[in-house]
């Protein structure tokens, strides 16, 4: 029957690149706002998403999704956080297969240093770390995603 049931849209490489670019704009842009508007206690709340003793390769994408959502929520702009959450959800599963060489512990450690930089109120360091975290890392060449010459990585 037409217009019945579920349709899951495939996320192609171009979609993936566009979503990552949007995430970079949102999350990197959020750093200034977070540092200006958030208390140390609010920033420290992000540690609960990086100290997950139960994180595994299989469930890390949920920890990752929550971390990035809670990070952007610190801007105190709910619409922005919801947009980011939708973007993260749209590529969470495909993303989980693109980072095979990293363990859940290594991925969480990358998030921990982002939180540390935010607590230090070091915008430059936090921005650099977020860009590194959002840039696809895998056995696939970075050029496949178009990020090797991207202004986002400068």
CSV table of C-alpha atoms in Angstrom, one decimal:
chain,number,residue,atom,x,y,z
A,1,UNK,CA,0.0,0.0,0.0
A,2,UNK,CA,1.4,3.5,-0.8
A,3,UNK,CA,2.2,5.8,2.1
A,4,UNK,CA,2.2,2.9,4.6
A,5,UNK,CA,5.0,1.5,6.7
A,6,UNK,CA,8.5,2.8,7.4
A,7,UNK,CA,11.1,3.9,4.9
A,8,UNK,CA,14.7,4.2,6.1
A,9,UNK,CA,16.7,6.6,4.0
A,10,UNK,CA,20.1,5.4,3.1
A,11,UNK,CA,22.9,7.7,4.2
A,12,UNK,CA,25.3,8.1,1.4
A,13,UNK,CA,28.8,9.6,1.5
A,14,UNK,CA,27.6,13.0,0.4
A,15,UNK,CA,24.9,13.0,3.0
A,16,UNK,CA,27.5,12.0,5.6
A,17,UNK,CA,29.8,14.8,4.6
A,18,UNK,CA,27.1,17.4,4.7
A,19,UNK,CA,25.9,16.2,8.1
A,20,UNK,CA,29.4,16.3,9.5
A,21,UNK,CA,29.8,19.8,8.1
A,22,UNK,CA,26.6,20.9,9.8
A,23,UNK,CA,27.7,19.3,13.0
A,24,UNK,CA,31.0,21.2,12.9
A,25,UNK,CA,29.2,24.5,12.3
A,26,UNK,CA,26.9,23.8,15.3
A,27,UNK,CA,29.3,22.2,17.7
A,28,UNK,CA,32.3,24.4,17.1
A,29,UNK,CA,30.1,27.5,17.1
A,30,UNK,CA,28.7,26.3,20.4
A,31,UNK,CA,32.1,26.4,22.1
A,32,UNK,CA,32.1,30.2,22.6
A,33,UNK,CA,28.6,30.1,23.9
A,34,UNK,CA,29.2,27.2,26.3
A,35,UNK,CA,32.3,28.9,27.7
A,36,UNK,CA,30.5,32.2,28.1
A,37,UNK,CA,27.2,30.9,29.5
A,38,UNK,CA,28.0,27.7,31.4
A,39,UNK,CA,29.2,27.2,34.9
A,40,UNK,CA,31.9,24.8,35.8
A,41,UNK,CA,29.3,22.5,37.4
A,42,UNK,CA,27.3,22.4,34.2
A,43,UNK,CA,30.4,21.6,32.1
A,44,UNK,CA,31.4,18.9,34.6
A,45,UNK,CA,28.1,17.2,34.0
A,46,UNK,CA,29.5,16.1,30.6
A,47,UNK,CA,31.9,13.8,32.5
A,48,UNK,CA,29.0,11.4,33.1
A,49,UNK,CA,29.0,10.7,29.4
A,50,UNK,CA,32.7,10.1,29.1
A,51,UNK,CA,33.2,8.0,32.2
A,52,UNK,CA,30.8,5.3,31.2
A,53,UNK,CA,32.3,2.1,32.5
A,54,UNK,CA,29.8,0.2,30.5
A,55,UNK,CA,30.7,1.7,27.1
A,56,UNK,CA,31.6,-0.9,24.4
A,57,UNK,CA,32.1,-0.7,20.7
A,58,UNK,CA,28.5,-1.9,20.3
A,59,UNK,CA,26.9,0.8,22.5
A,60,UNK,CA,29.3,3.6,22.1
A,61,UNK,CA,27.2,5.4,19.5
A,62,UNK,CA,24.6,6.0,22.2
A,63,UNK,CA,27.2,7.4,24.6
A,64,UNK,CA,28.5,9.5,21.7
A,65,UNK,CA,25.0,10.8,20.8
A,66,UNK,CA,24.3,11.7,24.4
A,67,UNK,CA,27.6,13.5,24.8
A,68,UNK,CA,27.2,15.7,21.8
A,69,UNK,CA,23.6,16.5,22.6
A,70,UNK,CA,24.3,17.4,26.2
A,71,UNK,CA,27.3,19.4,25.0
A,72,UNK,CA,25.2,21.6,22.7
A,73,UNK,CA,22.4,21.8,25.4
A,74,UNK,CA,24.9,23.8,27.4
A,75,UNK,CA,24.3,26.7,25.0
A,76,UNK,CA,20.9,26.8,26.6
A,77,UNK,CA,19.4,26.9,23.1
A,78,UNK,CA,17.0,24.0,23.0
A,79,UNK,CA,16.3,24.3,19.3
A,80,UNK,CA,20.0,24.1,18.5
A,81,UNK,CA,20.3,21.1,20.7
A,82,UNK,CA,17.4,19.3,19.0
A,83,UNK,CA,18.8,20.1,15.5
A,84,UNK,CA,22.1,18.6,16.6
A,85,UNK,CA,20.4,15.6,18.1
A,86,UNK,CA,18.6,14.9,14.9
A,87,UNK,CA,21.8,15.2,12.9
A,88,UNK,CA,23.7,12.9,15.2
A,89,UNK,CA,20.9,10.3,15.2
A,90,UNK,CA,20.8,10.3,11.4
A,91,UNK,CA,24.4,9.1,11.2
A,92,UNK,CA,25.1,7.4,14.5
A,93,UNK,CA,24.8,3.8,13.2
A,94,UNK,CA,26.9,4.4,10.0
A,95,UNK,CA,29.4,6.4,12.0
A,96,UNK,CA,30.0,3.5,14.4
A,97,UNK,CA,31.4,1.4,11.6
A,98,UNK,CA,33.8,4.1,10.4
A,99,UNK,CA,35.9,4.1,13.5
A,100,UNK,CA,37.0,0.5,13.9
A,101,UNK,CA,40.6,1.2,14.8
A,102,UNK,CA,39.5,3.1,18.0
A,103,UNK,CA,38.2,1.4,21.1
A,104,UNK,CA,35.3,2.8,23.2
A,105,UNK,CA,37.9,3.8,25.8
A,106,UNK,CA,39.9,5.8,23.2
A,107,UNK,CA,36.7,7.5,21.9
A,108,UNK,CA,35.6,8.4,25.5
A,109,UNK,CA,39.1,9.8,26.2
A,110,UNK,CA,38.7,12.1,23.2
A,111,UNK,CA,35.5,13.4,24.8
A,112,UNK,CA,37.1,13.8,28.2
A,113,UNK,CA,39.8,16.1,26.9
A,114,UNK,CA,37.1,18.3,25.2
A,115,UNK,CA,35.4,18.6,28.6
A,116,UNK,CA,38.8,19.4,30.2
A,117,UNK,CA,39.4,22.2,27.6
A,118,UNK,CA,35.9,23.7,28.2
A,119,UNK,CA,36.6,23.7,32.0
A,120,UNK,CA,39.9,25.5,31.3
A,121,UNK,CA,37.9,28.0,29.3
A,122,UNK,CA,40.3,27.4,26.4
A,123,UNK,CA,38.2,28.1,23.3
A,124,UNK,CA,41.0,27.4,20.9
A,125,UNK,CA,41.9,24.0,22.4
A,126,UNK,CA,38.2,22.9,22.7
A,127,UNK,CA,37.5,23.9,19.1
A,128,UNK,CA,40.6,22.0,17.9
A,129,UNK,CA,39.6,18.9,19.8
A,130,UNK,CA,36.0,19.0,18.7
A,131,UNK,CA,37.1,19.3,15.1
A,132,UNK,CA,39.3,16.3,15.5
A,133,UNK,CA,36.5,14.3,17.2
A,134,UNK,CA,34.1,15.1,14.4
A,135,UNK,CA,36.5,14.4,11.5
A,136,UNK,CA,35.9,10.8,10.2
A,137,UNK,CA,38.7,8.5,11.2
A,138,UNK,CA,38.9,5.1,9.6
A,139,UNK,CA,40.8,2.9,7.2
A,140,UNK,CA,39.0,4.8,4.5
A,141,UNK,CA,41.0,7.8,3.1
A,142,UNK,CA,40.0,11.1,4.5
A,143,UNK,CA,39.8,12.5,1.0
A,144,UNK,CA,36.7,10.2,0.5
A,145,UNK,CA,34.9,12.5,2.9
A,146,UNK,CA,36.3,15.7,1.4
A,147,UNK,CA,37.8,16.9,4.8
A,148,UNK,CA,41.5,16.9,3.9
A,149,UNK,CA,41.3,20.5,2.5
A,150,UNK,CA,38.3,21.7,4.4
A,151,UNK,CA,38.4,25.1,6.0
A,152,UNK,CA,36.7,23.4,9.0
A,153,UNK,CA,40.0,21.6,9.8
A,154,UNK,CA,42.1,24.8,9.8
